Structures are given as C-alpha cells and as structure tokens.
Short mmCIF file of C-alpha atoms in Angstrom, two decimals:
data_model
loop_
_atom_site.label_atom_id
_atom_site.label_comp_id
_atom_site.label_asym_id
_atom_site.label_seq_id
_atom_site.Cartn_x
_atom_site.Cartn_y
_atom_site.Cartn_z
CA UNK V 1 -11.79 -2.24 31.60
CA UNK V 2 -11.21 -5.94 30.91
CA UNK V 3 -12.89 -5.58 27.50
CA UNK V 4 -10.52 -2.74 26.62
CA UNK V 5 -7.51 -4.87 27.61
CA UNK V 6 -8.69 -7.64 25.34
CA UNK V 7 -9.39 -5.21 22.53
CA UNK V 8 -6.03 -3.41 22.76
CA UNK V 9 -4.19 -6.73 22.55
CA UNK V 10 -6.06 -7.81 19.39
CA UNK V 11 -4.86 -7.65 15.81
CA UNK V 12 -8.06 -5.93 14.71
CA UNK V 13 -7.53 -3.11 17.20
CA UNK V 14 -3.99 -2.34 16.03
CA UNK V 15 -4.82 -2.86 12.37
CA UNK V 16 -7.48 -0.20 12.80
CA UNK V 17 -5.06 2.09 14.65
CA UNK V 18 -2.45 1.89 11.90
CA UNK V 19 -5.08 2.27 9.22
CA UNK V 20 -6.79 5.27 10.80
CA UNK V 21 -5.11 7.59 13.32
CA UNK V 22 -1.57 6.26 13.95
CA UNK V 23 0.20 8.82 11.78
CA UNK V 24 -2.29 11.58 12.61
CA UNK V 25 -1.39 11.15 16.29
CA UNK V 26 2.38 11.23 15.54
CA UNK V 27 2.77 7.49 16.11
CA UNK V 28 5.71 7.25 13.71
CA UNK V 29 7.52 10.18 15.34
CA UNK V 30 6.95 8.67 18.78
CA UNK V 31 8.43 5.33 17.63
CA UNK V 32 11.46 7.22 16.32
CA UNK V 33 11.72 9.21 19.56
CA UNK V 34 11.80 6.06 21.71
CA UNK V 35 14.39 4.47 19.37
CA UNK V 36 16.56 7.55 19.82
CA UNK V 37 16.15 7.41 23.60
CA UNK V 38 17.06 3.71 23.65
CA UNK V 39 20.11 4.25 21.46
CA UNK V 40 21.33 7.12 23.64
CA UNK V 41 21.05 4.89 26.74
CA UNK V 42 22.94 1.89 25.31
CA UNK V 43 26.23 1.35 27.19
CA UNK V 44 29.50 1.36 25.25
CA UNK V 45 29.95 -2.39 25.57
CA UNK V 46 26.54 -2.98 23.99
CA UNK V 47 27.35 -0.57 21.14
CA UNK V 48 30.42 -2.73 20.51
CA UNK V 49 28.32 -5.91 20.39
CA UNK V 50 25.93 -4.36 17.86
CA UNK V 51 28.84 -3.00 15.84
CA UNK V 52 30.50 -6.44 15.69
CA UNK V 53 27.66 -7.88 13.61
CA UNK V 54 24.65 -9.64 15.12
CA UNK V 55 21.04 -10.39 14.19
CA UNK V 56 18.53 -8.02 15.77
CA UNK V 57 14.72 -8.24 15.80
CA UNK V 58 12.62 -5.22 16.72
CA UNK V 59 9.52 -6.93 18.13
CA UNK V 60 6.47 -4.67 18.01
CA UNK V 61 8.16 -2.51 15.37
CA UNK V 62 4.96 -0.70 14.26
CA UNK V 63 5.70 0.94 10.88
CA UNK V 64 9.44 0.27 11.08
CA UNK V 65 10.75 3.71 12.05
CA UNK V 66 12.90 2.26 14.87
CA UNK V 67 14.55 -0.23 12.52
CA UNK V 68 15.23 2.56 10.04
CA UNK V 69 16.86 4.63 12.81
CA UNK V 70 19.02 1.91 14.40
CA UNK V 71 20.11 -0.27 11.48
CA UNK V 72 22.33 2.30 9.67
CA UNK V 73 24.30 2.83 12.90
CA UNK V 74 25.43 -0.80 12.89
CA UNK V 75 26.01 -1.79 9.24
CA UNK V 76 27.51 -5.17 10.12
CA UNK V 77 24.35 -6.24 11.97
CA UNK V 78 21.17 -7.50 10.35
CA UNK V 79 17.98 -5.81 11.59
CA UNK V 80 14.43 -7.04 10.99
CA UNK V 81 11.08 -5.70 12.16
CA UNK V 82 8.30 -7.90 13.52
CA UNK V 83 4.74 -6.91 14.38
CA UNK V 84 1.49 -8.84 14.61
CA UNK V 85 -0.40 -6.07 12.76
CA UNK V 86 -0.66 -6.73 9.02
CA UNK V 87 -1.39 -3.03 8.42
CA UNK V 88 1.77 -1.95 10.26
CA UNK V 89 4.03 -4.36 8.35
CA UNK V 90 2.44 -3.47 5.01
CA UNK V 91 3.23 0.20 5.65
CA UNK V 92 6.74 -0.59 6.94
CA UNK V 93 7.55 -2.49 3.73
CA UNK V 94 6.41 0.47 1.64
CA UNK V 95 8.27 3.04 3.77
CA UNK V 96 11.53 1.08 4.12
CA UNK V 97 11.78 -1.58 1.38
CA UNK V 98 15.50 -1.96 2.05
CA UNK V 99 14.75 -3.77 5.35
CA UNK V 100 12.97 -7.03 6.19
CA UNK V 101 9.64 -6.93 8.04
CA UNK V 102 7.43 -9.84 9.09
CA UNK V 103 3.91 -10.32 10.42
CA UNK V 104 4.08 -12.53 13.50
CA UNK V 105 2.94 -12.85 17.07
CA UNK V 106 5.77 -13.40 19.58
CA UNK V 107 4.07 -16.67 20.56
CA UNK V 108 4.19 -17.90 16.96
CA UNK V 109 7.79 -16.95 16.12
CA UNK V 110 10.02 -19.89 15.18
CA UNK V 111 13.16 -17.95 14.30
CA UNK V 112 15.63 -16.86 16.98
CA UNK V 113 17.88 -13.78 16.97
CA UNK V 114 21.04 -12.75 18.76
CA UNK V 115 19.28 -9.67 20.11
CA UNK V 116 15.58 -9.10 20.73
CA UNK V 117 14.68 -5.42 21.06
CA UNK V 118 11.23 -4.24 22.06
CA UNK V 119 10.28 -0.64 22.70
CA UNK V 120 7.16 0.42 24.62
CA UNK V 121 5.17 -2.76 24.08
CA UNK V 122 5.06 -4.64 27.41
CA UNK V 123 2.94 -1.98 29.13
CA UNK V 124 0.04 -2.91 26.84
CA UNK V 125 -0.30 -6.30 28.55
CA UNK V 126 -1.98 -7.17 31.82
CA UNK V 127 0.71 -9.85 32.40
CA UNK V 128 3.79 -8.29 30.74
CA UNK V 129 6.30 -10.70 32.30
CA UNK V 130 4.72 -13.60 30.42
CA UNK V 131 5.61 -11.70 27.25
CA UNK V 132 9.11 -10.96 28.59
CA UNK V 133 9.77 -14.69 29.10
CA UNK V 134 8.58 -15.34 25.55
CA UNK V 135 11.13 -12.75 24.39
CA UNK V 136 13.77 -14.67 26.36
CA UNK V 137 12.87 -17.82 24.41
CA UNK V 138 13.52 -16.07 21.09
CA UNK V 139 16.85 -14.49 22.07
CA UNK V 140 20.18 -16.26 21.68
CA UNK V 141 22.18 -13.62 23.58
CA UNK V 142 20.36 -10.43 24.68
CA UNK V 143 16.91 -9.05 25.31
CA UNK V 144 16.63 -5.26 25.35
CA UNK V 145 13.40 -3.55 26.41
CA UNK V 146 12.41 0.08 26.76
CA UNK V 147 9.28 0.67 28.83
CA UNK V 148 7.35 3.47 30.54
CA UNK V 149 8.56 3.59 34.13
CA UNK V 150 6.59 4.49 37.25
CA UNK V 151 3.65 5.60 35.12
CA UNK V 152 1.21 6.79 37.80
CA UNK V 153 -1.49 8.11 35.50
CA UNK V 154 -1.53 5.42 32.88
CA UNK V 155 -2.37 6.06 29.27
CA UNK V 156 -5.67 4.38 28.34
CA UNK V 157 -3.90 1.66 26.30
CA UNK V 158 -1.46 0.83 29.14
CA UNK V 159 -2.38 -1.80 31.73
CA UNK V 160 0.75 -2.16 33.84
CA UNK V 161 2.91 0.27 35.84
CA UNK V 162 6.52 -0.89 36.20
CA UNK V 163 8.49 -0.38 39.42
CA UNK V 164 12.03 -1.25 40.52
CA UNK V 165 10.74 -4.23 42.46
CA UNK V 166 9.23 -5.82 39.33
CA UNK V 167 12.58 -6.88 37.92
CA UNK V 168 14.81 -9.67 39.16
CA UNK V 169 18.55 -9.56 38.68
CA UNK V 170 18.65 -13.30 38.10
CA UNK V 171 16.22 -15.21 35.87
CA UNK V 172 16.29 -18.84 34.86
CA UNK V 173 18.28 -18.36 31.65
CA UNK V 174 19.04 -14.64 31.76
CA UNK V 175 20.65 -12.07 34.02
CA UNK V 176 19.73 -8.42 34.18
CA UNK V 177 23.09 -6.85 33.27
CA UNK V 178 22.16 -3.24 32.60
CA UNK V 179 19.44 -0.75 33.52
CA UNK V 180 19.12 2.93 32.90
CA UNK V 181 16.31 5.26 33.87
CA UNK V 182 15.55 8.38 31.85
CA UNK V 183 13.07 11.12 32.71
CA UNK V 184 11.72 12.41 29.41
CA UNK V 185 10.11 15.39 31.15
CA UNK V 186 13.57 16.82 31.83
CA UNK V 187 13.90 17.66 28.14
CA UNK V 188 11.04 19.34 26.31
CA UNK V 189 9.25 17.02 23.90
CA UNK V 190 5.73 16.22 22.74
CA UNK V 191 6.00 12.42 22.76
CA UNK V 192 6.36 11.34 26.40
CA UNK V 193 6.04 13.34 29.62
CA UNK V 194 7.20 10.68 32.08
CA UNK V 195 10.06 8.27 32.67
CA UNK V 196 11.44 5.51 30.46
CA UNK V 197 13.46 2.54 31.65
CA UNK V 198 15.97 0.66 29.48
CA UNK V 199 16.82 -2.89 30.56
CA UNK V 200 19.33 -5.29 29.00
CA UNK V 201 19.13 -9.00 29.84
CA UNK V 202 22.01 -11.32 28.96
CA UNK V 203 21.71 -15.07 28.42
CA UNK V 204 23.78 -16.96 30.95
CA UNK V 205 26.92 -18.84 29.94
CA UNK V 206 27.64 -16.90 26.71
CA UNK V 207 31.15 -16.03 27.92
CA UNK V 208 30.55 -12.30 27.99
CA UNK V 209 33.72 -10.25 28.26
CA UNK V 210 31.87 -7.38 29.89
CA UNK V 211 32.53 -6.94 33.62
CA UNK V 212 29.46 -5.56 35.28
CA UNK V 213 29.76 -2.66 37.75
CA UNK V 214 27.33 -0.58 39.75
CA UNK V 215 27.41 1.87 36.87
CA UNK V 216 25.58 -0.68 34.75
CA UNK V 217 22.60 -0.29 37.04
CA UNK V 218 22.81 3.32 38.17
CA UNK V 219 25.14 5.43 36.00
CA UNK V 220 25.65 9.15 36.43
CA UNK V 221 22.24 10.71 35.93
CA UNK V 222 23.30 14.35 36.00
CA UNK V 223 25.97 13.89 33.32
CA UNK V 224 23.70 11.73 31.22
CA UNK V 225 20.90 14.30 31.25
CA UNK V 226 23.34 16.97 30.07
CA UNK V 227 24.45 14.73 27.24
CA UNK V 228 20.92 13.67 26.38
CA UNK V 229 19.74 17.25 26.49
CA UNK V 230 22.21 18.15 23.75
CA UNK V 231 21.24 15.06 21.81
CA UNK V 232 17.59 15.93 22.24
CA UNK V 233 18.12 19.42 20.85
CA UNK V 234 19.67 17.91 17.76
CA UNK V 235 16.81 15.47 17.49
CA UNK V 236 14.23 18.22 17.82
CA UNK V 237 15.85 19.98 14.90
CA UNK V 238 15.64 16.74 12.93
CA UNK V 239 11.98 16.39 13.86
CA UNK V 240 11.30 19.96 12.76
CA UNK V 241 12.93 19.25 9.40
CA UNK V 242 10.95 16.02 9.14
CA UNK V 243 7.76 17.90 9.99
CA UNK V 244 8.51 20.45 7.26
CA UNK V 245 9.09 17.64 4.78
CA UNK V 246 5.85 15.99 5.85
CA UNK V 247 3.96 19.28 5.32
CA UNK V 248 5.44 19.52 1.84
CA UNK V 249 4.42 15.94 1.12
CA UNK V 250 0.92 16.61 2.48
CA UNK V 251 0.60 19.64 0.18
CA UNK V 252 1.80 17.53 -2.73
CA UNK V 253 -0.75 14.92 -1.77
CA UNK V 254 -3.52 17.56 -1.67
CA UNK V 255 -2.46 18.90 -5.07
CA UNK V 256 -2.36 15.36 -6.40
CA UNK V 257 -5.86 14.79 -5.01
CA UNK V 258 -7.09 17.90 -6.86
CA UNK V 259 -5.41 16.69 -10.07
CA UNK V 260 -7.06 13.30 -9.63
CA UNK V 261 -10.47 14.93 -9.22
CA UNK V 262 -9.89 16.99 -12.37
CA UNK V 263 -8.87 13.86 -14.24
CA UNK V 264 -11.96 12.07 -12.92
CA UNK V 265 -14.14 14.91 -14.25
CA UNK V 266 -12.37 14.83 -17.62
CA UNK V 267 -12.69 11.08 -17.68
CA UNK V 268 -16.43 11.35 -17.03
CA UNK V 269 -16.72 13.89 -19.84
CA UNK V 270 -14.74 11.62 -22.13
CA UNK V 271 -16.96 8.68 -21.17
CA UNK V 272 -20.04 10.72 -22.11
CA UNK V 273 -18.43 11.80 -25.39
CA UNK V 274 -17.51 8.20 -26.21
CA UNK V 275 -21.05 7.12 -25.38
CA UNK V 276 -22.43 9.81 -27.72
CA UNK V 277 -20.02 8.75 -30.46
CA UNK V 278 -21.10 5.14 -30.04
CA UNK V 279 -24.72 6.23 -30.39
CA UNK V 280 -23.82 8.17 -33.56
CA UNK V 281 -21.92 5.17 -34.91
CA UNK V 282 -24.87 2.90 -34.22
CA UNK V 283 -27.17 5.38 -35.97
CA UNK V 284 -24.83 5.50 -38.98
CA UNK V 285 -24.64 1.70 -39.04
CA UNK V 286 -28.45 1.50 -39.06
CA UNK V 287 -28.61 4.00 -41.92
CA UNK V 288 -25.86 2.15 -43.75
CA UNK V 289 -27.77 -1.12 -43.41
CA UNK V 290 -30.98 0.59 -44.66
CA UNK V 291 -29.26 2.10 -47.68
CA UNK V 292 -27.58 -1.20 -48.43
CA UNK V 293 -31.00 -2.86 -48.50
CA UNK V 294 -32.35 -0.08 -50.79
CA UNK V 295 -29.32 -0.41 -53.08
CA UNK V 296 -29.78 -4.18 -53.18
CA UNK V 297 -33.46 -3.72 -54.10
CA UNK V 298 -32.59 -1.23 -56.87
CA UNK V 299 -29.81 -3.55 -58.06
CA UNK V 300 -32.30 -6.40 -58.28
CA UNK V 301 -34.71 -4.21 -60.30
CA UNK V 302 -31.91 -3.10 -62.63
CA UNK V 303 -30.89 -6.72 -63.14
CA UNK V 304 -34.50 -7.57 -64.00
CA UNK V 305 -34.75 -4.58 -66.39
CA UNK V 306 -31.48 -5.62 -68.04
CA UNK V 307 -32.82 -9.11 -68.57
CA UNK V 308 -36.06 -7.66 -70.01
CA UNK V 309 -34.10 -5.38 -72.30
CA UNK V 310 -32.01 -8.32 -73.47
CA UNK V 311 -35.21 -10.32 -74.20
CA UNK V 312 -36.83 -7.41 -76.07
CA UNK V 313 -33.72 -6.90 -78.17
CA UNK V 314 -33.70 -10.58 -79.06
CA UNK V 315 -37.44 -10.39 -79.92
CA UNK V 316 -36.86 -7.27 -82.02
CA UNK V 317 -34.08 -9.00 -83.86
CA UNK V 318 -36.27 -12.03 -84.48
CA UNK V 319 -39.18 -9.92 -85.70
CA UNK V 320 -36.82 -7.94 -87.91
CA UNK V 321 -35.65 -11.15 -89.53
CA UNK V 322 -39.23 -12.34 -89.99
CA UNK V 323 -40.19 -8.98 -91.49
CA UNK V 324 -37.27 -9.15 -93.87
CA UNK V 325 -38.32 -12.63 -94.92
CA UNK V 326 -41.95 -11.50 -95.42
CA UNK V 327 -40.85 -8.59 -97.54
CA UNK V 328 -38.99 -10.94 -99.83
CA UNK V 329 -41.98 -13.24 -100.23
CA UNK V 330 -44.31 -13.16 -103.37
CA UNK V 331 -47.27 -12.57 -101.15
CA UNK V 332 -45.71 -9.38 -99.80
CA UNK V 333 -44.70 -8.23 -103.23
CA UNK V 334 -48.19 -8.98 -104.65
CA UNK V 335 -49.71 -7.13 -101.73
CA UNK V 336 -47.53 -4.13 -102.40
CA UNK V 337 -48.52 -4.13 -106.12
CA UNK V 338 -52.18 -4.33 -105.11
CA UNK V 339 -51.76 -1.42 -102.74
CA UNK V 340 -50.11 0.70 -105.39
CA UNK V 341 -52.84 -0.09 -107.96
CA UNK V 342 -55.50 0.67 -105.44
CA UNK V 343 -53.96 4.03 -104.66
CA UNK V 344 -53.81 4.83 -108.33
CA UNK V 345 -57.41 3.85 -108.82
CA UNK V 346 -58.26 5.72 -105.67
CA UNK V 347 -59.74 2.67 -104.10
CA UNK V 348 -57.65 3.28 -101.08
#
C-alpha cells in the first residue's frame, strides 16, 4: 500500500495516466463535473469577489477543463492552471490555448494568487493537511478546495477520508469562512457516487465585508438539492451533447487514420517507383557513358583517317608535280620516242 501511495504521488504515474487512460476513463468529463459542482456551491459573496477581478490558480488542473469552465463566468478575473504533470499541461495548452497553464509542484511555486482553487486533489495524499498549508502559503486572500467527503470505500488512488472533525475553524493565517456538503448520489451521474465537500478559507485581516452566518457552514440542503438537481439536468444534457461531439471527432479521427494508412501505402508505392526510376536512370547513364566512350574512339579514328587522307593528298600532289616535271624532261621524251619506234618495229 505504501508503494502505491508513493507511486500515485509521482510525476511519472500521472504522466502515464494522462498519456494512456485519462480520457478513456472520462477523466476530462469528471474534472468538468467537479468544476460545475464547485461553481454551483459558491456563495453569492464569493461570486461577487470572483466577478470583481482577481487572480485565480487552479492547482492540480489536469487537462484544464475546470479552468475552461470557470474562467468565462468571471471575465474580469485572470485564471491559470497549474499541474505537476508535463503531459497534462501539454494537453491543456493544446485544448485551451487561450488560457495560461504551467508545470509546477505546489512546493516549488514562487508566484502567489488572490485565490487558490483545488478540486479533488488532497485525497491523493497520505498527509493532505501538509498540502493544504502549502496552498495557504500561495494564497493572498482565499483558498477554495473541493474534496471527497466521508469516503468510506476509498478509490484505489485515494489515501485519506475526510470528516467534519478534520477541519479547524481557525488556522494560523486563515479562517474557515464557508463550507458546503453535497451528496452527488442524490442526482444521477456517472462521475461520483458519494459526497463532496466545498471549503473556503479566508486570509485573516483582509478587511472582508462579508458577515459570516450559520448559513455559511450549513445552508439549506433541501432547497440546494432541488436547485442543483435542475442544474444537473442541464449539465447532463451538455454532457450528452459533448459526448455526441466526441463520437463525431472519434469517427473523424478513425477516417483520418484510414486516409493516413492509404497515403502511407501510396507513399510506399511511390518510393518503389522512384527507386525503379533511379535504377533506370543509372542504367541509362551507364549506357550513355559507354556510347560516349565509343563515339570518342570513333572520333579519334576519324581524326586519324582525316590526317592520313590529308597526307596522301599532299603526296599525290607532290608525285603529280614530279610526274609533270619528268614528262617535260628530254629523257622522258626520248623514252617515249624509243617506245613508239619499238612498237613500230614490233620489238615491244
């Protein structure tokens, strides 16, 4: 069990979760569901604070679905998402590029925010109140947490069951100024079958105008469940529409995968064709080089023959001149007379 606690609280564990089965197990929808529950439980005075314009950090934001849900409701406030999983933040930045997301461990955070919000994170720690006090250190005004409450049969990744007695009203620098319990099993859903508890802690001496009453700790459960039931019905419709959109996107992704495979096949065929063409080109180049060598050899022989012809012509011309000179000589003429006489005398 101790090994599992260590593993669950490691970056490698959550990087693997976000990279493998987070979306398959409806992790994004569950994050959105808890953000909706938290928002529905905020008291009016806290809505007013968020609406006035503050800085808000969602610590343990996963893939950013909670930030995407809450931020548009309070346009004057600046929301950021923080998670120690690089995989989660990388996906959040791709899903919601209009918001800021950072990779950081709560222990390593230097920046402070007016409001620190953390949904369903503390239950993953064996000593969750050490983490809560670290959240206090990063908050200028408020810390808001949503946690599983009275979880008797804990989920395998949860290591702490929260009870009423776990929370003080007065801390060193903060007071617990609001709490609201919500039983998710009262309204049909697929994301959480037990209770959730929303707690708001306020830094002391910030001159809050809100006057706390018993309603800030108890409220009217029956009325709230009626209201939340109606809200939940609307949210279920939204989830159904989102599910339909996701199915369409999945089908598009499958079709795209098929197209990619077809393109890969065509690319392989083209590669083979190019390889064949290169072989043909190399063959033609070899033949071209051979014929060039043959042509060069023939050209050399023709050049030699031309030079020989030129020499023979010059020799013929020389001999012709010599013959002409001989024919003009007395010896030649005497020889010709002798030949004619001999023919006449039949000596020849």
